[in-house]
CSV table of N, CA and C in Angstrom, one decimal:
chain,number,residue,atom,x,y,z
Z,10,UNK,N,-28.7,-19.6,29.9
Z,10,UNK,CA,-27.4,-18.7,30.3
Z,10,UNK,C,-28.2,-17.6,31.2
Z,11,UNK,N,-28.0,-17.6,32.4
Z,11,UNK,CA,-28.6,-16.8,33.4
Z,11,UNK,C,-27.3,-16.3,34.4
Z,12,UNK,N,-26.9,-15.0,34.5
Z,12,UNK,CA,-26.0,-15.0,35.5
Z,12,UNK,C,-26.3,-13.3,35.9
Z,13,UNK,N,-25.8,-12.8,37.1
Z,13,UNK,CA,-25.5,-11.4,37.2
Z,13,UNK,C,-23.8,-11.2,36.6
Z,14,UNK,N,-23.9,-10.2,35.8
Z,14,UNK,CA,-22.5,-9.9,35.4
Z,14,UNK,C,-21.9,-8.7,36.2
Z,15,UNK,N,-23.0,-7.7,37.0
Z,15,UNK,CA,-22.4,-6.7,37.8
Z,15,UNK,C,-21.1,-6.9,38.6
Z,16,UNK,N,-20.3,-5.9,38.3
Z,16,UNK,CA,-19.2,-6.3,39.0
Z,16,UNK,C,-18.8,-4.8,40.1
Z,17,UNK,N,-17.9,-5.3,41.1
Z,17,UNK,CA,-17.7,-4.3,42.1
Z,17,UNK,C,-17.1,-2.9,41.3
Z,18,UNK,N,-17.5,-2.0,41.4
Z,18,UNK,CA,-16.9,-0.5,40.7
Z,18,UNK,C,-15.6,-0.4,41.2
Z,19,UNK,N,-15.2,-0.7,42.5
Z,19,UNK,CA,-14.0,-0.8,43.0
Z,19,UNK,C,-12.7,-1.5,42.3
Z,20,UNK,N,-12.6,-2.2,41.8
Z,20,UNK,CA,-11.7,-2.7,40.7
Z,20,UNK,C,-11.5,-2.1,39.7
Z,21,UNK,N,-10.2,-2.1,39.1
Z,21,UNK,CA,-9.8,-1.6,37.9
Z,21,UNK,C,-10.4,-2.3,36.6
Z,22,UNK,N,-10.6,-1.5,35.7
Z,22,UNK,CA,-11.4,-2.1,34.4
Z,22,UNK,C,-10.7,-3.5,33.9
Z,23,UNK,N,-9.4,-3.7,34.2
Z,23,UNK,CA,-8.7,-4.9,33.6
Z,23,UNK,C,-9.3,-5.7,34.6
Z,24,UNK,N,-9.4,-5.6,35.8
Z,24,UNK,CA,-9.7,-6.6,37.0
Z,24,UNK,C,-11.5,-7.0,36.5
Z,25,UNK,N,-12.0,-5.8,36.1
Z,25,UNK,CA,-13.5,-6.1,35.9
Z,25,UNK,C,-13.7,-7.1,34.6
Z,26,UNK,N,-12.9,-6.8,33.6
Z,26,UNK,CA,-13.1,-7.6,32.4
Z,26,UNK,C,-12.4,-8.9,32.7
Z,27,UNK,N,-11.6,-9.5,33.6
Z,27,UNK,CA,-11.1,-10.6,33.9
Z,27,UNK,C,-12.2,-11.5,34.6
Z,28,UNK,N,-12.5,-10.8,35.6
Z,28,UNK,CA,-14.1,-11.6,36.5
Z,28,UNK,C,-15.0,-11.8,35.4
Z,29,UNK,N,-15.3,-10.8,34.6
Z,29,UNK,CA,-16.5,-11.0,33.3
Z,29,UNK,C,-15.9,-12.1,32.7
Z,30,UNK,N,-14.8,-12.3,31.9
Z,30,UNK,CA,-14.4,-13.5,31.2
Z,30,UNK,C,-14.6,-14.8,31.9
Z,31,UNK,N,-14.2,-14.9,33.2
Z,31,UNK,CA,-14.1,-16.2,34.1
Z,31,UNK,C,-15.6,-16.6,34.2
Z,32,UNK,N,-16.7,-15.6,34.3
Z,32,UNK,CA,-18.0,-16.0,34.4
Z,32,UNK,C,-18.5,-16.4,33.2
Z,33,UNK,N,-18.3,-15.5,32.2
Z,33,UNK,CA,-18.5,-15.9,30.8
Z,33,UNK,C,-18.0,-17.0,30.1
Z,34,UNK,N,-17.0,-17.6,30.3
Z,34,UNK,CA,-16.5,-18.8,29.8
Z,34,UNK,C,-17.1,-19.5,30.3
Z,35,UNK,N,-17.2,-19.8,31.6
Z,35,UNK,CA,-18.1,-20.9,31.9
Z,35,UNK,C,-19.6,-21.3,31.5
Z,36,UNK,N,-20.3,-19.9,31.5
Z,36,UNK,CA,-21.7,-20.2,30.9
Z,36,UNK,C,-22.0,-20.2,29.2
Z,37,UNK,N,-20.7,-20.0,28.7
Z,37,UNK,CA,-21.1,-20.3,27.4
Z,37,UNK,C,-20.3,-21.6,26.7
Z,38,UNK,N,-19.4,-22.5,27.4
Z,38,UNK,CA,-18.8,-23.5,27.1
Z,38,UNK,C,-19.5,-24.5,26.4
Z,39,UNK,N,-20.8,-25.0,26.9
Z,39,UNK,CA,-21.4,-26.2,26.1
Z,39,UNK,C,-22.6,-25.1,25.2
Z,40,UNK,N,-22.7,-23.9,25.1
Z,40,UNK,CA,-23.7,-23.5,24.1
Z,40,UNK,C,-23.1,-23.6,22.7
Z,41,UNK,N,-24.4,-23.5,21.8
Z,41,UNK,CA,-24.2,-23.7,20.5
Z,41,UNK,C,-25.1,-23.0,19.6
Z,42,UNK,N,-26.1,-22.3,20.2
Z,42,UNK,CA,-26.9,-21.5,19.2
Z,42,UNK,C,-26.4,-20.2,18.9
Z,43,UNK,N,-25.9,-19.9,17.9
Z,43,UNK,CA,-25.4,-18.6,17.4
Z,43,UNK,C,-26.0,-17.4,18.1
Z,44,UNK,N,-27.3,-17.1,17.6
Z,44,UNK,CA,-28.2,-15.9,17.8
Z,44,UNK,C,-28.2,-15.8,19.4
Z,45,UNK,N,-28.4,-17.0,20.0
Z,45,UNK,CA,-28.6,-17.0,21.6
Z,45,UNK,C,-27.3,-16.5,22.3
Z,46,UNK,N,-26.3,-17.1,22.0
Z,46,UNK,CA,-25.0,-16.9,22.6
Z,46,UNK,C,-24.6,-15.3,22.3
Z,47,UNK,N,-24.6,-14.9,21.1
Z,47,UNK,CA,-24.5,-13.5,20.8
Z,47,UNK,C,-25.3,-12.6,21.6
Z,48,UNK,N,-26.5,-12.7,21.7
Z,48,UNK,CA,-27.7,-11.8,22.2
Z,48,UNK,C,-27.2,-11.6,23.5
Z,49,UNK,N,-27.3,-13.3,24.4
Z,49,UNK,CA,-26.6,-13.0,25.5
Z,49,UNK,C,-25.3,-12.2,26.0
Z,50,UNK,N,-24.1,-12.4,25.1
Z,50,UNK,CA,-23.1,-11.8,25.4
Z,50,UNK,C,-23.4,-10.2,25.4
Z,51,UNK,N,-24.1,-9.8,24.4
Z,51,UNK,CA,-24.5,-8.3,24.2
Z,51,UNK,C,-25.0,-7.8,25.6
Z,52,UNK,N,-26.0,-8.5,26.3
Z,52,UNK,CA,-26.7,-8.4,27.4
Z,52,UNK,C,-25.8,-8.3,28.7
Z,53,UNK,N,-24.9,-9.1,28.5
Z,53,UNK,CA,-23.8,-9.3,29.8
Z,53,UNK,C,-22.9,-8.2,29.4
Z,54,UNK,N,-22.5,-7.8,28.4
Z,54,UNK,CA,-21.3,-6.7,28.3
Z,54,UNK,C,-22.2,-5.4,28.8
Z,55,UNK,N,-23.4,-5.3,28.5
Z,55,UNK,CA,-24.3,-3.9,28.5
Z,55,UNK,C,-24.3,-4.0,30.0
Z,56,UNK,N,-24.6,-5.0,30.8
Z,56,UNK,CA,-25.0,-5.0,31.9
Z,56,UNK,C,-23.8,-5.0,33.0
Z,57,UNK,N,-22.9,-5.3,32.5
Z,57,UNK,CA,-21.4,-5.1,33.8
Z,57,UNK,C,-20.6,-4.1,33.2
Z,58,UNK,N,-20.6,-3.5,32.2
Z,58,UNK,CA,-19.8,-2.3,31.8
Z,58,UNK,C,-20.8,-1.1,31.4
Z,59,UNK,N,-22.0,-1.3,31.5
Z,59,UNK,CA,-23.0,-0.1,31.1
Z,59,UNK,C,-22.8,0.5,30.0
Z,60,UNK,N,-22.3,-0.1,28.9
Z,60,UNK,CA,-21.9,0.5,27.5
Z,60,UNK,C,-23.4,1.4,27.1
Z,61,UNK,N,-23.2,2.3,26.4
Z,61,UNK,CA,-24.0,2.9,25.6
Z,61,UNK,C,-25.0,2.0,24.6
Z,62,UNK,N,-24.4,1.1,23.8
Z,62,UNK,CA,-24.8,0.4,22.8
Z,62,UNK,C,-23.7,-0.9,22.6
Z,63,UNK,N,-24.1,-2.1,22.5
Z,63,UNK,CA,-23.7,-3.3,22.2
Z,63,UNK,C,-24.3,-4.0,21.3
Z,64,UNK,N,-23.8,-4.5,20.2
Z,64,UNK,CA,-24.4,-5.4,19.1
Z,64,UNK,C,-23.5,-5.9,18.2
Z,65,UNK,N,-23.7,-7.1,17.6
Z,65,UNK,CA,-23.2,-7.9,16.7
Z,65,UNK,C,-24.0,-7.5,15.2
Z,66,UNK,N,-22.8,-7.4,14.2
Z,66,UNK,CA,-23.5,-7.5,12.9
Z,66,UNK,C,-23.0,-8.6,12.1
Z,67,UNK,N,-23.8,-9.5,11.3
Z,67,UNK,CA,-23.3,-10.7,10.7
Z,67,UNK,C,-23.1,-10.2,9.3
Z,68,UNK,N,-22.2,-11.0,8.7
Z,68,UNK,CA,-21.8,-10.9,7.4
Z,68,UNK,C,-23.0,-11.8,6.5
Z,69,UNK,N,-23.7,-11.1,5.8
Z,69,UNK,CA,-24.4,-11.9,5.1
Z,69,UNK,C,-24.1,-11.0,3.4
Z,70,UNK,N,-23.5,-12.0,2.6
Z,70,UNK,CA,-23.3,-11.5,1.3
Z,70,UNK,C,-22.2,-10.2,1.3
Z,71,UNK,N,-22.5,-9.2,0.7
Z,71,UNK,CA,-21.6,-8.1,0.8
Z,71,UNK,C,-21.7,-7.0,1.9
Z,72,UNK,N,-22.7,-7.2,3.2
Z,72,UNK,CA,-23.3,-6.6,3.9
Z,72,UNK,C,-22.8,-7.3,5.3
Z,73,UNK,N,-22.9,-6.2,6.1
Z,73,UNK,CA,-23.0,-6.7,7.8
Z,73,UNK,C,-24.5,-6.7,8.0
Z,74,UNK,N,-25.1,-7.6,8.5
Z,74,UNK,CA,-26.5,-7.0,8.7
Z,74,UNK,C,-26.6,-7.2,10.3
Z,75,UNK,N,-27.5,-6.3,10.8
Z,75,UNK,CA,-27.9,-6.3,12.3
Z,75,UNK,C,-28.4,-7.7,13.0
Z,76,UNK,N,-27.5,-8.1,13.8
Z,76,UNK,CA,-27.7,-9.5,14.6
Z,76,UNK,C,-28.4,-8.9,16.1
Z,77,UNK,N,-28.2,-10.1,16.9
Z,77,UNK,CA,-28.4,-9.7,18.2
Z,77,UNK,C,-27.7,-8.5,18.9
Z,78,UNK,N,-28.6,-7.4,19.5
Z,78,UNK,CA,-28.0,-6.5,20.0
Z,78,UNK,C,-28.7,-5.8,21.5
Z,79,UNK,N,-28.2,-5.0,21.9
Z,79,UNK,CA,-28.9,-4.3,23.3
Z,79,UNK,C,-28.7,-2.9,23.0
Z,80,UNK,N,-29.5,-2.2,22.7
Z,80,UNK,CA,-29.5,-0.8,22.2
Z,80,UNK,C,-30.8,-0.3,21.9
Z,81,UNK,N,-31.0,1.3,21.8
Z,81,UNK,CA,-31.9,1.6,21.1
Z,81,UNK,C,-32.0,1.9,19.8
Z,82,UNK,N,-31.1,2.3,19.2
Z,82,UNK,CA,-31.0,2.5,17.9
Z,82,UNK,C,-29.7,1.9,17.2
Z,83,UNK,N,-29.7,1.6,15.7
Z,83,UNK,CA,-29.0,1.0,15.4
Z,83,UNK,C,-29.0,1.1,13.5
Z,84,UNK,N,-27.9,0.9,13.3
Z,84,UNK,CA,-27.7,0.6,11.5
Z,84,UNK,C,-28.3,-0.5,11.0
Z,85,UNK,N,-29.2,-1.1,10.1
Z,85,UNK,CA,-29.4,-2.2,9.8
Z,85,UNK,C,-28.2,-3.1,8.8
Z,86,UNK,N,-28.0,-2.0,7.8
Z,86,UNK,CA,-26.9,-3.1,6.9
Z,86,UNK,C,-25.8,-2.0,6.6
Z,87,UNK,N,-24.8,-2.8,6.7
Z,87,UNK,CA,-23.5,-1.7,6.3
Z,87,UNK,C,-22.4,-2.4,5.2
Z,88,UNK,N,-21.8,-1.8,4.6
Z,88,UNK,CA,-21.4,-2.3,3.6
Z,88,UNK,C,-19.7,-2.5,4.1
Z,89,UNK,N,-19.2,-3.5,3.4
Z,89,UNK,CA,-17.9,-3.6,3.5
Z,89,UNK,C,-17.1,-2.4,3.2
Z,90,UNK,N,-16.3,-1.8,4.3
Z,90,UNK,CA,-15.4,-0.7,4.1
Z,90,UNK,C,-16.2,0.4,4.5
Z,91,UNK,N,-17.5,0.6,5.0
Z,91,UNK,CA,-18.0,1.7,5.3
Z,91,UNK,C,-18.2,1.9,6.7
Z,92,UNK,N,-18.0,3.0,7.3
Z,92,UNK,CA,-18.2,3.4,8.9
Z,92,UNK,C,-17.1,2.6,9.6
Z,93,UNK,N,-17.4,2.7,10.8
Z,93,UNK,CA,-16.3,1.9,11.9
Z,93,UNK,C,-16.7,0.2,11.6
Z,94,UNK,N,-17.8,-0.1,11.5
Z,94,UNK,CA,-18.1,-1.6,11.3
Z,94,UNK,C,-17.4,-2.2,10.1
Z,95,UNK,N,-17.9,-1.6,9.1
Z,95,UNK,CA,-17.5,-1.8,7.6
Z,95,UNK,C,-16.0,-1.9,7.3
Z,96,UNK,N,-15.3,-1.1,8.2
Z,96,UNK,CA,-13.9,-0.8,7.9
Z,96,UNK,C,-13.4,-2.1,8.7
Z,97,UNK,N,-13.6,-2.3,10.2
Z,97,UNK,CA,-13.0,-3.4,10.6
Z,97,UNK,C,-13.0,-4.6,10.1
Z,98,UNK,N,-14.3,-4.7,9.3
Z,98,UNK,CA,-14.3,-6.0,8.2
Z,98,UNK,C,-13.6,-6.1,7.5
Z,99,UNK,N,-13.7,-5.0,6.5
Z,99,UNK,CA,-12.5,-4.9,5.5
Z,99,UNK,C,-11.1,-4.8,5.9
Z,100,UNK,N,-10.6,-4.3,6.8
Z,100,UNK,CA,-9.3,-4.6,7.4
Z,100,UNK,C,-8.9,-6.0,7.9
Z,101,UNK,N,-10.0,-6.7,8.6
Z,101,UNK,CA,-9.8,-7.6,9.5
Z,101,UNK,C,-9.1,-7.2,10.9
Z,102,UNK,N,-9.6,-6.3,11.4
Z,102,UNK,CA,-8.8,-5.7,12.5
Z,102,UNK,C,-9.7,-4.9,13.6
Z,103,UNK,N,-9.2,-4.6,14.7
Z,103,UNK,CA,-10.1,-4.1,15.8
Z,103,UNK,C,-9.9,-2.6,15.5
Z,104,UNK,N,-10.7,-2.0,15.6
Z,104,UNK,CA,-10.7,-0.4,15.3
Z,104,UNK,C,-11.1,0.2,16.9
Z,105,UNK,N,-10.5,0.9,17.4
Z,105,UNK,CA,-10.8,1.7,18.4
Z,105,UNK,C,-10.9,3.2,18.1
Z,106,UNK,N,-12.2,3.8,18.0
Z,106,UNK,CA,-12.1,5.2,17.6
Z,106,UNK,C,-12.6,6.3,18.5
Z,107,UNK,N,-11.6,6.9,19.0
Z,107,UNK,CA,-12.1,7.8,20.1
Z,107,UNK,C,-13.1,8.8,20.1
Z,108,UNK,N,-13.6,9.4,18.7
Z,108,UNK,CA,-14.3,10.3,18.3
Z,108,UNK,C,-15.0,10.1,16.9
Z,109,UNK,N,-16.3,9.3,17.1
Z,109,UNK,CA,-16.8,8.8,15.7
Z,109,UNK,C,-17.0,10.1,14.8
Z,110,UNK,N,-17.4,11.4,15.2
Z,110,UNK,CA,-17.4,12.4,14.3
Z,110,UNK,C,-16.1,12.7,13.5
Z,111,UNK,N,-15.0,12.2,13.8
Z,111,UNK,CA,-13.6,12.4,13.0
Z,111,UNK,C,-13.3,11.0,12.5
Z,112,UNK,N,-14.2,10.2,12.1
Z,112,UNK,CA,-13.8,9.0,11.4
Z,112,UNK,C,-14.5,9.2,10.1
Z,113,UNK,N,-13.4,9.0,9.1
Z,113,UNK,CA,-14.1,8.9,7.5
Z,113,UNK,C,-15.4,8.2,7.5
Z,114,UNK,N,-16.3,8.7,6.8
Z,114,UNK,CA,-17.4,7.8,6.6
Z,114,UNK,C,-18.2,7.0,7.6
Z,115,UNK,N,-18.0,7.7,8.8
Z,115,UNK,CA,-18.7,7.0,10.1
Z,115,UNK,C,-20.3,7.0,9.7
Z,116,UNK,N,-21.1,6.3,10.0
Z,116,UNK,CA,-22.6,5.9,9.9
Z,116,UNK,C,-23.0,6.4,11.1
Z,117,UNK,N,-23.7,7.7,11.2
Z,117,UNK,CA,-24.5,8.1,12.7
Z,117,UNK,C,-25.6,7.3,12.6
Z,118,UNK,N,-25.7,6.5,13.6
Z,118,UNK,CA,-26.7,5.7,13.8
Z,118,UNK,C,-27.8,6.5,15.1
Z,119,UNK,N,-27.0,7.2,16.0
Z,119,UNK,CA,-27.5,8.0,16.9
Z,119,UNK,C,-26.8,9.0,17.3
Z,120,UNK,N,-27.1,10.2,17.5
Z,120,UNK,CA,-26.0,11.4,17.8
Z,120,UNK,C,-25.7,11.4,19.5
Z,121,UNK,N,-26.2,10.2,19.9
Z,121,UNK,CA,-25.4,10.0,21.3
Z,121,UNK,C,-24.3,9.1,21.3
Z,122,UNK,N,-24.0,8.7,20.1
Z,122,UNK,CA,-22.6,7.8,20.2
Z,122,UNK,C,-21.5,8.8,20.0
Z,123,UNK,N,-20.6,8.8,20.7
Z,123,UNK,CA,-19.2,9.7,20.8
Z,123,UNK,C,-18.2,9.0,20.5
Z,124,UNK,N,-17.9,7.7,21.1
Z,124,UNK,CA,-16.8,7.0,20.8
Z,124,UNK,C,-17.4,5.4,20.4
Z,125,UNK,N,-16.4,4.7,19.8
Z,125,UNK,CA,-16.6,3.2,19.4
Z,125,UNK,C,-15.3,2.2,19.4
Z,126,UNK,N,-15.9,1.1,19.6
Z,126,UNK,CA,-14.9,-0.1,19.4
Z,126,UNK,C,-15.5,-1.3,18.5
Z,127,UNK,N,-14.9,-1.8,17.8
Z,127,UNK,CA,-15.5,-2.9,16.9
Z,127,UNK,C,-14.3,-3.7,16.6
Z,128,UNK,N,-14.8,-5.1,17.1
Z,128,UNK,CA,-13.9,-6.1,17.2
Z,128,UNK,C,-14.4,-7.4,16.0
Z,129,UNK,N,-13.5,-7.6,15.0
Z,129,UNK,CA,-14.1,-8.5,14.1
Z,129,UNK,C,-14.2,-9.7,14.5
Z,130,UNK,N,-14.8,-11.0,14.1
Z,130,UNK,CA,-14.9,-12.3,14.6
Z,130,UNK,C,-14.5,-13.1,13.4
Z,131,UNK,N,-13.1,-13.4,13.3
Z,131,UNK,CA,-12.4,-13.9,12.4
Z,131,UNK,C,-12.5,-15.5,12.7
Z,132,UNK,N,-12.7,-16.2,11.6
Z,132,UNK,CA,-12.8,-17.5,11.6
Z,132,UNK,C,-12.1,-18.0,10.1
Z,133,UNK,N,-10.9,-18.7,10.2
Z,133,UNK,CA,-10.3,-19.2,9.3
Z,133,UNK,C,-9.7,-18.1,8.5
Z,134,UNK,N,-9.4,-16.6,8.9
Z,134,UNK,CA,-9.1,-15.8,8.3
Z,134,UNK,C,-10.4,-15.1,7.4
Z,135,UNK,N,-11.5,-15.5,7.7
Z,135,UNK,CA,-12.8,-14.6,7.0
Z,135,UNK,C,-13.4,-14.2,8.4
Z,136,UNK,N,-14.2,-12.9,8.0
Z,136,UNK,CA,-14.9,-12.3,9.0
Z,136,UNK,C,-16.2,-13.2,8.9
Z,137,UNK,N,-16.9,-13.4,10.1
Z,137,UNK,CA,-17.9,-13.9,10.1
Z,137,UNK,C,-19.2,-12.8,10.7
Z,138,UNK,N,-18.5,-11.9,11.5
Z,138,UNK,CA,-19.3,-10.6,11.9
Z,138,UNK,C,-18.4,-9.8,12.9
Z,139,UNK,N,-19.0,-8.7,13.2
Z,139,UNK,CA,-18.4,-7.9,14.3
Z,139,UNK,C,-19.1,-7.5,15.5
Z,140,UNK,N,-18.4,-7.5,16.7
Z,140,UNK,CA,-19.0,-6.8,18.0
Z,140,UNK,C,-18.6,-5.4,17.8
Z,141,UNK,N,-19.7,-4.7,18.2
Z,141,UNK,CA,-19.8,-3.4,17.9
Z,141,UNK,C,-20.2,-2.6,19.3
Z,142,UNK,N,-19.3,-1.8,19.8
Z,142,UNK,CA,-19.9,-1.3,21.0
Z,142,UNK,C,-19.5,0.1,21.2
Z,143,UNK,N,-20.6,1.0,21.6
Z,143,UNK,CA,-20.6,2.4,21.3
Z,143,UNK,C,-20.5,2.9,23.1
Z,144,UNK,N,-20.2,4.2,23.1
Z,144,UNK,CA,-20.3,4.8,24.2
Z,144,UNK,C,-20.5,6.1,24.0
Z,145,UNK,N,-21.3,6.8,25.0
Z,145,UNK,CA,-21.6,8.0,24.9
Z,145,UNK,C,-20.8,9.1,25.2
Z,146,UNK,N,-19.6,8.7,25.9
Z,146,UNK,CA,-18.5,9.6,26.2
Z,146,UNK,C,-17.2,9.5,25.3
Z,147,UNK,N,-16.7,10.8,24.8
Z,147,UNK,CA,-15.5,10.8,24.0
Z,147,UNK,C,-14.5,10.1,24.7
Z,148,UNK,N,-13.7,9.4,23.6
Z,148,UNK,CA,-12.3,8.6,24.0
Z,148,UNK,C,-12.7,7.6,25.3
Z,149,UNK,N,-13.9,6.8,25.1
Z,149,UNK,CA,-14.1,6.1,26.1
Z,149,UNK,C,-13.6,4.8,26.4
Z,150,UNK,N,-12.8,4.1,25.1
Z,150,UNK,CA,-12.0,2.6,25.0
Z,150,UNK,C,-10.5,3.1,24.7
Z,151,UNK,N,-9.8,2.1,25.5
Z,151,UNK,CA,-8.6,2.2,25.2
Z,151,UNK,C,-8.0,0.7,25.1
Z,152,UNK,N,-6.5,0.5,25.2
Z,152,UNK,CA,-6.1,-0.7,25.0
Z,152,UNK,C,-6.6,-1.7,26.0
Z,153,UNK,N,-6.9,-1.5,27.2
Z,153,UNK,CA,-7.5,-2.5,27.9
Z,153,UNK,C,-8.7,-3.0,27.3
Z,154,UNK,N,-9.5,-2.2,26.9
Z,154,UNK,CA,-10.7,-2.7,26.4
Z,154,UNK,C,-10.5,-3.6,25.0
Z,155,UNK,N,-9.7,-2.9,24.2
Z,155,UNK,CA,-9.1,-3.9,22.9
Z,155,UNK,C,-8.7,-5.2,23.4
Z,156,UNK,N,-7.9,-5.3,24.4
Z,156,UNK,CA,-7.5,-6.8,24.7
Z,156,UNK,C,-8.2,-7.6,25.3
Z,157,UNK,N,-9.3,-6.8,26.0
Z,157,UNK,CA,-10.5,-7.6,26.8
Z,157,UNK,C,-11.5,-8.3,26.1
Z,158,UNK,N,-11.9,-7.3,25.0
Z,158,UNK,CA,-13.2,-7.3,24.0
Z,158,UNK,C,-12.3,-8.5,22.8
Z,159,UNK,N,-11.2,-8.5,22.6
Z,159,UNK,CA,-10.6,-9.4,21.6
Z,159,UNK,C,-10.4,-11.0,22.1
Z,160,UNK,N,-10.3,-10.9,23.3
Z,160,UNK,CA,-10.3,-12.3,24.5
Z,160,UNK,C,-11.9,-12.7,24.0
Z,161,UNK,N,-12.8,-11.7,24.5
Z,161,UNK,CA,-14.0,-12.2,24.5
Z,161,UNK,C,-14.7,-12.8,23.2
Z,162,UNK,N,-14.2,-11.9,22.0
Z,162,UNK,CA,-14.5,-12.6,20.7
Z,162,UNK,C,-13.7,-13.8,20.3
Z,163,UNK,N,-12.7,-14.0,21.0
Z,163,UNK,CA,-12.0,-15.2,20.8
Z,163,UNK,C,-12.6,-16.6,21.5
Z,164,UNK,N,-13.2,-16.4,22.5
Z,164,UNK,CA,-14.0,-17.1,23.1
Z,164,UNK,C,-15.2,-17.7,22.6
Z,165,UNK,N,-15.9,-16.5,21.8
Z,165,UNK,CA,-17.2,-17.1,21.0
Z,165,UNK,C,-16.7,-17.8,20.3
Z,166,UNK,N,-15.9,-17.6,19.3
Z,166,UNK,CA,-15.3,-18.2,18.0
Z,166,UNK,C,-15.1,-19.4,18.4
Z,167,UNK,N,-14.3,-19.6,19.4
Z,167,UNK,CA,-13.9,-21.2,19.8
Z,167,UNK,C,-15.1,-21.8,20.1
Z,168,UNK,N,-16.0,-21.1,20.9
Z,168,UNK,CA,-17.3,-21.9,21.5
Z,168,UNK,C,-18.3,-22.1,20.5
Z,169,UNK,N,-18.6,-21.1,19.5
Z,169,UNK,CA,-19.3,-21.4,18.5
Z,169,UNK,C,-19.0,-22.0,17.0
Z,170,UNK,N,-17.7,-21.5,16.8
Z,170,UNK,CA,-17.5,-22.1,15.0
Z,170,UNK,C,-16.3,-23.1,14.9
Z,171,UNK,N,-15.6,-23.0,16.1
Z,171,UNK,CA,-14.3,-24.3,15.9
Z,171,UNK,C,-14.7,-25.6,16.9
Z,172,UNK,N,-15.6,-26.4,16.7
Z,172,UNK,CA,-16.0,-27.3,17.4
Z,172,UNK,C,-15.8,-28.8,16.8
C-alpha cells in the first residue's frame, strides 16, 4: 500500500477528507493484515493532515494496548474508562476533546498534546480498538473531523473484520 496522501491545502477540510477517503478506499479494499492496514492508515492520515500524533490502540483483555502508530510519544496500556481513549472505549462513542487538560482523568503522554479525537472501532457492538489522533493546537477538531474519521474507521472495519 503506497501512495501520496498529500493534498492541496487550497481545498476545504471536508474536501480533503473526501479526496483522502477515495484514495484510501481503493488502496485497502483487498488488504487483510490488520497491523499493516492500521499502520498504513496512521501514516497516511499523518501525511495528509499533518496531525501531531496518530495511533491505534487495540483491545487486549481489560486494556487498550498500543498498536501501530505514527508519533514520538505514546501511552502503552490504557484501562477501560481511563483518559480519552479508555472513555471512548467504555462509552462506545467518538470523543472530541478541545482541550485535553480539561478532560477528567486525561493521561498526559506528551505535554505537546493540546486536543484529541478518539474513534472506537465497533465490530458487532464490541470495541476492537480505537483510533487516537492528537493535535498540538487547542480546539483542533470539529464535526467535520468526527464525521470523516468515523467513515474511515467504518471502512477499516468493513475491510478487516466483516469479510
